[in-house]
Short mmCIF file of C-alpha atoms in Angstrom, two decimals:
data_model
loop_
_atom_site.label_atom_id
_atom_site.label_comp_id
_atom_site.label_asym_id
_atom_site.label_seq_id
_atom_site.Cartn_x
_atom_site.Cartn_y
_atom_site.Cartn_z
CA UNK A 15 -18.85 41.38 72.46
CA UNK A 16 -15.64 43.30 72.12
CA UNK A 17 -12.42 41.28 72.95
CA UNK A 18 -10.83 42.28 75.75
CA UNK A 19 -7.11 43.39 75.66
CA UNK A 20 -4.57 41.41 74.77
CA UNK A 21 -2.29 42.05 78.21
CA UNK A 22 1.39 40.02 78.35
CA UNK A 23 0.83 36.53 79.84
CA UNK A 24 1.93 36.88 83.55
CA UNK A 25 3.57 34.35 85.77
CA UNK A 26 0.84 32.73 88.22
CA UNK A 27 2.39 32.76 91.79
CA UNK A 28 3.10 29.03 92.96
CA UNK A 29 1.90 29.55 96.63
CA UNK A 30 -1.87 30.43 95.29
CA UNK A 31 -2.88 27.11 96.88
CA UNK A 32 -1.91 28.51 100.17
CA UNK A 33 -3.40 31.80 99.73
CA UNK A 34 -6.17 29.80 98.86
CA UNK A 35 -5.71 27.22 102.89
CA UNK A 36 -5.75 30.89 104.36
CA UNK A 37 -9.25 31.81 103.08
CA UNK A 38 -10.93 28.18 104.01
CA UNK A 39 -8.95 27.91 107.72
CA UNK A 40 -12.03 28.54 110.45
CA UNK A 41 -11.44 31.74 112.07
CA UNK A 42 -9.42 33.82 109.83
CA UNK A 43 -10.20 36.26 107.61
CA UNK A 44 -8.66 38.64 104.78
CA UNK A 45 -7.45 41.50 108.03
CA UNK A 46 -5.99 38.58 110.02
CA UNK A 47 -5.08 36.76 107.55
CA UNK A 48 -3.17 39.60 106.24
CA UNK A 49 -1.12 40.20 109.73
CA UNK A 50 0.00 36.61 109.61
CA UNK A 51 1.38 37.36 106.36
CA UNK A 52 3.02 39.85 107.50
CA UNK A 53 4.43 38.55 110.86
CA UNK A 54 5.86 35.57 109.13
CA UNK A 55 7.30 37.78 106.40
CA UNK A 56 4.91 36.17 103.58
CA UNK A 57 2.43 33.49 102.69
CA UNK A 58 4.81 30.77 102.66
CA UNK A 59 6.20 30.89 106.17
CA UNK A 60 2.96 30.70 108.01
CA UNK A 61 3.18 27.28 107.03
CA UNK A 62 6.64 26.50 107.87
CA UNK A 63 5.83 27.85 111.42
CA UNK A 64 5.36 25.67 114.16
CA UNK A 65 2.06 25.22 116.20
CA UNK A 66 3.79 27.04 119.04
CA UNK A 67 4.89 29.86 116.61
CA UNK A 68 1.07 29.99 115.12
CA UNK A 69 -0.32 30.23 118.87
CA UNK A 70 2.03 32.88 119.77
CA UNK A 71 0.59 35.20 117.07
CA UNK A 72 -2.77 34.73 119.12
CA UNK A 73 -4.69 32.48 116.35
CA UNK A 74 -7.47 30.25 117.71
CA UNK A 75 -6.19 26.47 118.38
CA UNK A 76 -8.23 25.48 115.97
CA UNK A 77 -6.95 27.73 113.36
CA UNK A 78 -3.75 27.09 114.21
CA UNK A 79 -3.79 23.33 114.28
CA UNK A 80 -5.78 23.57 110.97
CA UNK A 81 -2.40 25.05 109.24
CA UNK A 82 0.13 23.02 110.78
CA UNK A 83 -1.80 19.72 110.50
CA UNK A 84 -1.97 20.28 107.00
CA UNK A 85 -5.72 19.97 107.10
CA UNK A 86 -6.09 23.64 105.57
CA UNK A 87 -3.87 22.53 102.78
CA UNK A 88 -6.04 19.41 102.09
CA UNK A 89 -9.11 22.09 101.80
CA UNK A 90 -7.48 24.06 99.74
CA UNK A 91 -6.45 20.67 97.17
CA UNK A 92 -9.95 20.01 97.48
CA UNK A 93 -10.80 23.40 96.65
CA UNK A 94 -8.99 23.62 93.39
CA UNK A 95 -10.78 20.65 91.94
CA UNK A 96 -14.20 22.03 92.06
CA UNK A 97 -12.60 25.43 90.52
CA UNK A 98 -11.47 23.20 87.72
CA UNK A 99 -14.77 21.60 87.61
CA UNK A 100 -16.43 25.38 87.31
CA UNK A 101 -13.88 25.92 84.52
CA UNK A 102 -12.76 29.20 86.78
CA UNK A 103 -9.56 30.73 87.90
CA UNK A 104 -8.03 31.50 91.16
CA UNK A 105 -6.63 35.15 91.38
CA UNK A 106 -4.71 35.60 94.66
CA UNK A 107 -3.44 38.47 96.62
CA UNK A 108 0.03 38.39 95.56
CA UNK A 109 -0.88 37.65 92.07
CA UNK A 110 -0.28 39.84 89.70
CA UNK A 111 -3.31 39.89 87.67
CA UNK A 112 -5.13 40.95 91.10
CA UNK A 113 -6.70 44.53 90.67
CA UNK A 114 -4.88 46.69 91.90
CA UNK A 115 -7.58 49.23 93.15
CA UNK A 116 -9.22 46.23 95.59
CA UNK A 117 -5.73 45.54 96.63
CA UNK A 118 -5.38 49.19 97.89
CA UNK A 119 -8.23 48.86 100.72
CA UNK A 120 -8.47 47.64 104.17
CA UNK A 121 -9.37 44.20 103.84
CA UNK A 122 -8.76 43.15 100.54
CA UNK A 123 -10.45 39.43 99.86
CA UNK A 124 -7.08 36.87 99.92
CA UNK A 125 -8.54 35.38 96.42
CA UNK A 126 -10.86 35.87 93.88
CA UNK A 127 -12.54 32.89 92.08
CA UNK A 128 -12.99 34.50 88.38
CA UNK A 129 -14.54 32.56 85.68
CA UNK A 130 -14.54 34.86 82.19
CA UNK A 131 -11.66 36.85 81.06
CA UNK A 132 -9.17 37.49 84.01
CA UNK A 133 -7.57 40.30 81.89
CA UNK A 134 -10.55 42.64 82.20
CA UNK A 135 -9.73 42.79 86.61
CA UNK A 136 -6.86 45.38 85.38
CA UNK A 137 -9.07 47.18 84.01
CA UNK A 138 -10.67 50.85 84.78
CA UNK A 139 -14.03 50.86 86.07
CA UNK A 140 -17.35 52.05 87.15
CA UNK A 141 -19.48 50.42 89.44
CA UNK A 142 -23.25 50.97 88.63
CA UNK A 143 -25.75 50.02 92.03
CA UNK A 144 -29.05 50.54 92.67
CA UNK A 145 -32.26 49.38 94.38
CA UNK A 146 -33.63 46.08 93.07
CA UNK A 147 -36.81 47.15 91.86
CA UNK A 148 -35.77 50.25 90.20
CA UNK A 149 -38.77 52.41 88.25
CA UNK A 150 -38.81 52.61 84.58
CA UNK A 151 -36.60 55.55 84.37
CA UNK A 152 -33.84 53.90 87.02
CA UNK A 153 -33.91 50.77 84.26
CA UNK A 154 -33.11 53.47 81.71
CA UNK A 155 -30.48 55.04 83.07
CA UNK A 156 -28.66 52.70 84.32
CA UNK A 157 -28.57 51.14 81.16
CA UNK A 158 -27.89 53.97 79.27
CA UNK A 159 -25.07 55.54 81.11
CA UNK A 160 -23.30 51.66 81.80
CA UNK A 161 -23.70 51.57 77.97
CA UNK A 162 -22.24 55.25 77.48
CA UNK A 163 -19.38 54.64 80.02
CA UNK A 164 -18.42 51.29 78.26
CA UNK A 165 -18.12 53.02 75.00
CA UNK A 166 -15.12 55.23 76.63
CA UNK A 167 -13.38 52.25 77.42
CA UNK A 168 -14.24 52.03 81.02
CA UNK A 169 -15.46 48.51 81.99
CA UNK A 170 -18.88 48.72 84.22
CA UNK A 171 -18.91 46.70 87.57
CA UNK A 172 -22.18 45.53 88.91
CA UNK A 173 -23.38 43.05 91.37
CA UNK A 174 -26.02 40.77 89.03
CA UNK A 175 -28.55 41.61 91.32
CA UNK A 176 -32.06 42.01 90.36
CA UNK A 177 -33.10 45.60 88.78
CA UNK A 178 -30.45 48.36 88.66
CA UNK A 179 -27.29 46.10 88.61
CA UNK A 180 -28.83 43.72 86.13
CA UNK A 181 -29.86 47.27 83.99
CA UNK A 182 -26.70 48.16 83.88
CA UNK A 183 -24.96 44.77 82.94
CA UNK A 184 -27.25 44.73 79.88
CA UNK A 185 -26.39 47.87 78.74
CA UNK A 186 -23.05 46.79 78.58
CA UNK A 187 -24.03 43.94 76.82
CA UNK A 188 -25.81 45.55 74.45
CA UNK A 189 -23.09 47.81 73.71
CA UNK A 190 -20.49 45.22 73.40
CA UNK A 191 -18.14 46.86 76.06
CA UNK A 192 -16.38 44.78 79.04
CA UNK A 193 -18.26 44.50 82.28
CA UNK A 194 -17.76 42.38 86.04
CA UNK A 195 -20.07 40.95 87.88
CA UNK A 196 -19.10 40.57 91.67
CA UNK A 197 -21.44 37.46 92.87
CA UNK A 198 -22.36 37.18 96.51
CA UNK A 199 -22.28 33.28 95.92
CA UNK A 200 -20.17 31.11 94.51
CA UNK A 201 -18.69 31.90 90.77
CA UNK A 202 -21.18 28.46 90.18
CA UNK A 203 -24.27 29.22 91.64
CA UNK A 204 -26.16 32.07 89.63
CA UNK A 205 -28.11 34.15 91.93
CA UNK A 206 -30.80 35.32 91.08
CA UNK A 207 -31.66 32.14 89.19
CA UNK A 208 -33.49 34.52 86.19
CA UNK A 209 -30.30 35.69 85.55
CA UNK A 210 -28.75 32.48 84.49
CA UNK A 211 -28.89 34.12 80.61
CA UNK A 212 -27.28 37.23 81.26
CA UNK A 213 -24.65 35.55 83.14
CA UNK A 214 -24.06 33.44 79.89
CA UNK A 215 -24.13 36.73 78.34
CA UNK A 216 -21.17 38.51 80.18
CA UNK A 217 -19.04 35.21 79.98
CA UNK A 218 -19.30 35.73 75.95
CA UNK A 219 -16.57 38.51 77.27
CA UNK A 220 -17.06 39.85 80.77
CA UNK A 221 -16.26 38.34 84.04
CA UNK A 222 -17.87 36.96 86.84
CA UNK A 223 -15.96 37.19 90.05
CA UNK A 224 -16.40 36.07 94.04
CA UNK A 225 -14.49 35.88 97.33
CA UNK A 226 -16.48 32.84 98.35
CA UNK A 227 -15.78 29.30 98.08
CA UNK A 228 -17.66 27.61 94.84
CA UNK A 229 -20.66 25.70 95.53
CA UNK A 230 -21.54 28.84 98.33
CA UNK A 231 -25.31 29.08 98.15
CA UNK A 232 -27.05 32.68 98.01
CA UNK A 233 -27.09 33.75 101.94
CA UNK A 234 -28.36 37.61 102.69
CA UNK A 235 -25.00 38.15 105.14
CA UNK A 236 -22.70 37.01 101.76
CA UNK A 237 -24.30 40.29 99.67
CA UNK A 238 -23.35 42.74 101.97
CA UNK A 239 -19.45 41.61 102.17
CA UNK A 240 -19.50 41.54 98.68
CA UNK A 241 -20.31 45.55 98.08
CA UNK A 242 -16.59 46.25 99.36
CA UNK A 243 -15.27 44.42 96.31
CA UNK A 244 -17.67 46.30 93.96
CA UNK A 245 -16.53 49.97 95.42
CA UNK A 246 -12.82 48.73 95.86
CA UNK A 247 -12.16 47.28 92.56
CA UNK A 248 -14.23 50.88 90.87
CA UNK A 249 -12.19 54.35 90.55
CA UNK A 250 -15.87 55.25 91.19
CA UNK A 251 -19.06 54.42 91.68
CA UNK A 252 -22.46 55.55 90.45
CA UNK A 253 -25.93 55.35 92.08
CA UNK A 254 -29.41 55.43 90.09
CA UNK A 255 -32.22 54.25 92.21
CA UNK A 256 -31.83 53.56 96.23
CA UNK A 257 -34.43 53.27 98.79
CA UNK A 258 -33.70 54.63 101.85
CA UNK A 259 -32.57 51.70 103.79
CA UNK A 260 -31.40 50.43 100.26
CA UNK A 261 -27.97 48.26 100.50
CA UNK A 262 -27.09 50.49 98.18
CA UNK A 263 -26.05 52.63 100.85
CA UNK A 264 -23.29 49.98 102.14
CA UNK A 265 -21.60 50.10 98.93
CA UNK A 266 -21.82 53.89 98.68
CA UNK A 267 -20.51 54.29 102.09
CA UNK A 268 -17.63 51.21 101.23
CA UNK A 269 -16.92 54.32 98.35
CA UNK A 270 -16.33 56.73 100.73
CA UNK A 271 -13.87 54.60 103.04
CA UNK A 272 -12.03 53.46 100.06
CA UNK A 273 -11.46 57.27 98.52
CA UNK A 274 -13.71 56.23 96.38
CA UNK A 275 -15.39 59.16 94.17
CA UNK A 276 -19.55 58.87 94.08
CA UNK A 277 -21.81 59.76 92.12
CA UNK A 278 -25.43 59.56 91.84
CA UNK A 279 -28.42 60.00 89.73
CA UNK A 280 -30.82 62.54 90.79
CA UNK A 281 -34.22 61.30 90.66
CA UNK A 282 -38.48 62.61 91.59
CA UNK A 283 -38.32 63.96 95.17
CA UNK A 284 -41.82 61.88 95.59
CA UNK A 285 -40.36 58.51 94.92
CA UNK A 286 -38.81 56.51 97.50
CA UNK A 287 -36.28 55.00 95.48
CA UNK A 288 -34.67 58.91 94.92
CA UNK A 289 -33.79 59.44 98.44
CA UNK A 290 -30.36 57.36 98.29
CA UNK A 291 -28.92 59.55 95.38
CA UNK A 292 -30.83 62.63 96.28
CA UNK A 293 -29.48 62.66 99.51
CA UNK A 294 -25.83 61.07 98.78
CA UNK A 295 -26.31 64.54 96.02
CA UNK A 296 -26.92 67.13 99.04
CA UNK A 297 -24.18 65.25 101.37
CA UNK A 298 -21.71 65.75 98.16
CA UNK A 299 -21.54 63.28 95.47
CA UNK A 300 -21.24 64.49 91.99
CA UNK A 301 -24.51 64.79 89.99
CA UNK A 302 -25.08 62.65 86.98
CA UNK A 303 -27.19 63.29 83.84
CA UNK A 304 -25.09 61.64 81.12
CA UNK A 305 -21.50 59.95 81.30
CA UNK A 306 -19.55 63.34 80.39
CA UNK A 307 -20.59 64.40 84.33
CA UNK A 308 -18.47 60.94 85.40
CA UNK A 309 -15.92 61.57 82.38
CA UNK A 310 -14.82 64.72 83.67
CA UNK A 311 -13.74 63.68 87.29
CA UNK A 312 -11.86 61.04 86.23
CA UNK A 313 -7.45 61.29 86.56
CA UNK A 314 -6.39 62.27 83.61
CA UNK A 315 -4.44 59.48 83.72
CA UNK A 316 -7.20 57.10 83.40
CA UNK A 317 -8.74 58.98 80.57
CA UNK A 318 -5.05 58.96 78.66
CA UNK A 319 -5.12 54.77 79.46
CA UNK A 320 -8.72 54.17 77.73
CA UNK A 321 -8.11 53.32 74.04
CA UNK A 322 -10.34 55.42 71.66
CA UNK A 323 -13.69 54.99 70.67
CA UNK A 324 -16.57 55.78 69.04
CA UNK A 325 -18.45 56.40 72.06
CA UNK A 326 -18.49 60.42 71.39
CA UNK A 327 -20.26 59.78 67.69
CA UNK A 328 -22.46 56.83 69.07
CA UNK A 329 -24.05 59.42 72.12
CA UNK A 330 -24.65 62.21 69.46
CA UNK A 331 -26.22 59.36 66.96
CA UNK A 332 -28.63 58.43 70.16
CA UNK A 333 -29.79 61.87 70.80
CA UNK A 334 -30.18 62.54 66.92
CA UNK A 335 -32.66 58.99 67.43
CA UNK A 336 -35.48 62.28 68.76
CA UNK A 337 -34.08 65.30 67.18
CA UNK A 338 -33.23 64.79 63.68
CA UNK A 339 -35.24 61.69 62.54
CA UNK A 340 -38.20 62.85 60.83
CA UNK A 341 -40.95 60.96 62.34
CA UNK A 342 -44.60 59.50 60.92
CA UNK A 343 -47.68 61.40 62.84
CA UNK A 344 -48.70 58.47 64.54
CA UNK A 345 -45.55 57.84 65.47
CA UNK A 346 -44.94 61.43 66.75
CA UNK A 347 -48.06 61.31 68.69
CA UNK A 348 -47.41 57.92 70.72
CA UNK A 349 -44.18 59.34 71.70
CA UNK A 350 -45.96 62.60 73.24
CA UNK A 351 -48.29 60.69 75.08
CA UNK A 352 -45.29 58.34 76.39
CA UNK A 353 -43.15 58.84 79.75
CA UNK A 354 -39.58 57.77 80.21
CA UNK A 355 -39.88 57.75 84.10
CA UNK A 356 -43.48 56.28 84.09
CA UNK A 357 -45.10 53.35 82.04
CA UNK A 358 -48.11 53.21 80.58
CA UNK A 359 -50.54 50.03 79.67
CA UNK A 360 -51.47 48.98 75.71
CA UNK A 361 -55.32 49.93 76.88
CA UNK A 362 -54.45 53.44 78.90
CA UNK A 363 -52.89 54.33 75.32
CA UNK A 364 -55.44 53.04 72.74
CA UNK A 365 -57.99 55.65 75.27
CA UNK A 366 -55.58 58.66 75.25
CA UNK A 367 -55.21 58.85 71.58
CA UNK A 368 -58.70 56.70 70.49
CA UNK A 369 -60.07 60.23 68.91
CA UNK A 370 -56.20 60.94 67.33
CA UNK A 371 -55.08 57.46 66.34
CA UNK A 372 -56.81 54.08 65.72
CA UNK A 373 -55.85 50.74 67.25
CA UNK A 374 -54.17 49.05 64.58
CA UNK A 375 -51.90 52.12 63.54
CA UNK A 376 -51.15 52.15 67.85
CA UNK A 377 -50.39 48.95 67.24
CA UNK A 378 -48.04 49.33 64.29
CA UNK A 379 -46.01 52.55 65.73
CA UNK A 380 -45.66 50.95 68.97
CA UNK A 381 -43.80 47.96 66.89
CA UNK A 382 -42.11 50.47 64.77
CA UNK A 383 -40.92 52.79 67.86
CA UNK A 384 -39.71 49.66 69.60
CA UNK A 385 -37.63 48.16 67.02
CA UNK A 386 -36.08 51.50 66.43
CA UNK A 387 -35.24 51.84 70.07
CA UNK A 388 -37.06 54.93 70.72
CA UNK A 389 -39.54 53.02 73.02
CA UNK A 390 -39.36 49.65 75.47
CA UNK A 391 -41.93 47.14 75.97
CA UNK A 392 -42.42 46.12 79.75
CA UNK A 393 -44.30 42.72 81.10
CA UNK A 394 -47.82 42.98 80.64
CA UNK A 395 -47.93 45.03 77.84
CA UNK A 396 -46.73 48.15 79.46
CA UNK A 397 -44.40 50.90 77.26
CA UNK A 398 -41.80 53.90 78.39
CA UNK A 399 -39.75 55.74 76.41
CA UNK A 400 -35.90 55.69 76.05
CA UNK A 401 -33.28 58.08 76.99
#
């Protein structure tokens, strides 16, 4: 995993523990919250105010009494030891390591929990979504074009969901670029459970971030709330695969709100999964092939920020993998027969090429393709073929 960059070592804000009593008192959240801040002309005097003065601004009693009792401030203490215990970080609003981008939209969250390297959150990035059980060729792109995009420098934001976002962390990964995964639990409790290793994975030099408190177990209404925090911390963010009422489409529309620029994968008109980014296509978003088409719409000054890499000599060495490598004939016939959008079974390809090709040379060109990364092995011995 590439290190991330070595940033100076900023100050961390001394009133994070009451940024952090705001986000556990009942009945507040990050908008109100924020108008609080703002009435009592910053964090710290909303708990110098009086009850009278907290009731005034038209908090509950209960929220109100929760600050000036101190009982939000005893949460918060509390708070901070499990964080310590999860060996994470508390980021808070007026802190500045906080990303900037997530800090420009409506209801920015009032702290992040971030276990990993807190550096990468000032980082460019793209967010990468998708449907959770993506086809064979939504695996492939997503991986390939979070692994492209992380070679320019950019670091990939995903939500460590099943399918598409977990595609798409791996090809980071793989890659050894910089990626974030926004959790919809707390920054302790791996969701989905399978991903355990690939959240080990991303800690070797990613991040794993979340607004909610640790020890927050995976509810459906937390997932949702999170997809503002994957659009708002992106300069953009990229579809593959969506059904159509895919909650893919909350994060796309967060996009929109946030000024967000989308983009999106065209995929088969028959599939289901292709009618999020087909139709997000026809309603505007840019269309996406290979990571030039998101390379070109970035700011200029983003582009001038990434540091150099290899990234343009690494894409033309993967597309050389078909076009220049001079192939066996085995070999060159297993790859004809293959699809990259559609796998196909160890059995259903011993019959196509059973008059071509016998079974023990299928068996050593499949091993051969797949170590050379020209082909991927699926569960239950099913194959496709890379981008």
């Amino acid at each position: 995993m590439v290190a991330a960059p070595v940033l100076p070592a900023p100050l961390v804000p001394p009133n994070t523990l009451q940024w952090l009593a705001l986000t556990l008192t009942e009945g507040l959240g990050p908008t109100r919250s924020k108008r609080l801040v703002e009435h009592f002309g910053g964090v710290a005097g909303i708990f110098r105010a009086s009850l009278t003065e907290l009731e005034a601004t038209g908090l509950r009693a209960t929220s109100a009494q929760s600050i000036f009792t101190g009982k939000s401030l005893d949460l918060a203490q509390q708070e901070m030891v499990k964080v310590a215990e999860s060996k994470a970080d508390i980021v808070a609003l007026d802190d500045p390591r906080y990303p900037r981008t997530l800090k420009e939209i409506y209801d920015p969250p009032l702290v992040l929990y971030v276990r990993g390297s807190v550096e990468l959150l000032s980082l460019p990035g793209i967010a990468v979504v998708g449907t959770r059980h993506p086809t064979p060729y939504g695996v492939g792109m997503a991986e390939r074009l979070a692994c492209d995009l992380c070679n320019q420098g950019l670091s990939i934001i995903s939500g460590l969901a099943r399918g598409v976002d977990t595609a798409a962390h791996r090809g980071v990964i793989n890659a050894k670029g910089w990626t974030v995964g926004v959790m919809g639990t707390g920054v302790d409790e791996i969701y989905p459970r399978e991903n355990k290793r690939l959240a080990e994975q991303i800690l070797a030099g990613g991040t794993l971030i979340s607004e909610f408190a640790v020890g927050t177990p995976p509810t459906p209404q937390n997932f949702p709330i999170r997809n503002r925090i994957i659009s708002g911390m992106s300069v953009g963010v990229l579809v593959v695969e969506a059904a159509e009422y895919s909650g893919t489409r909350i994060t796309a529309r967060c996009a929109l709100e946030q000024s967000r620029d989308v983009f999106a994968v065209p995929g088969n008109v028959t599939n289901k999964n292709a009618w999020g980014p087909n139709t997000l296509i026809k309603q505007g978003a840019k269309l996406v092939a290979t990571w030039e088409d998101v390379w070109e719409e970035l700011h200029a000054d983003i582009r001038q920020r990434l540091s150099p890499t290899p990234a343009e000599s690494s894409a033309g060495q993967t597309a050389s993998l078909f076009q220049g490598a001079v192939l066996p004939p085995h070999e060159k016939k297993l790859l004809a027969v293959l699809k990259a959008d559609e796998s196909m079974q160890i059995d259903e390809i011993v019959e196509r090429l059973e008059n071509e090709v016998s079974p023990s040379e299928i068996f050593a060109a499949l091993f051969e393709l797949e170590l050379s990364g020209k082909i991927k092995q699926l569960p239950g011995k099913n194959f496709v073929k890379t981008f």
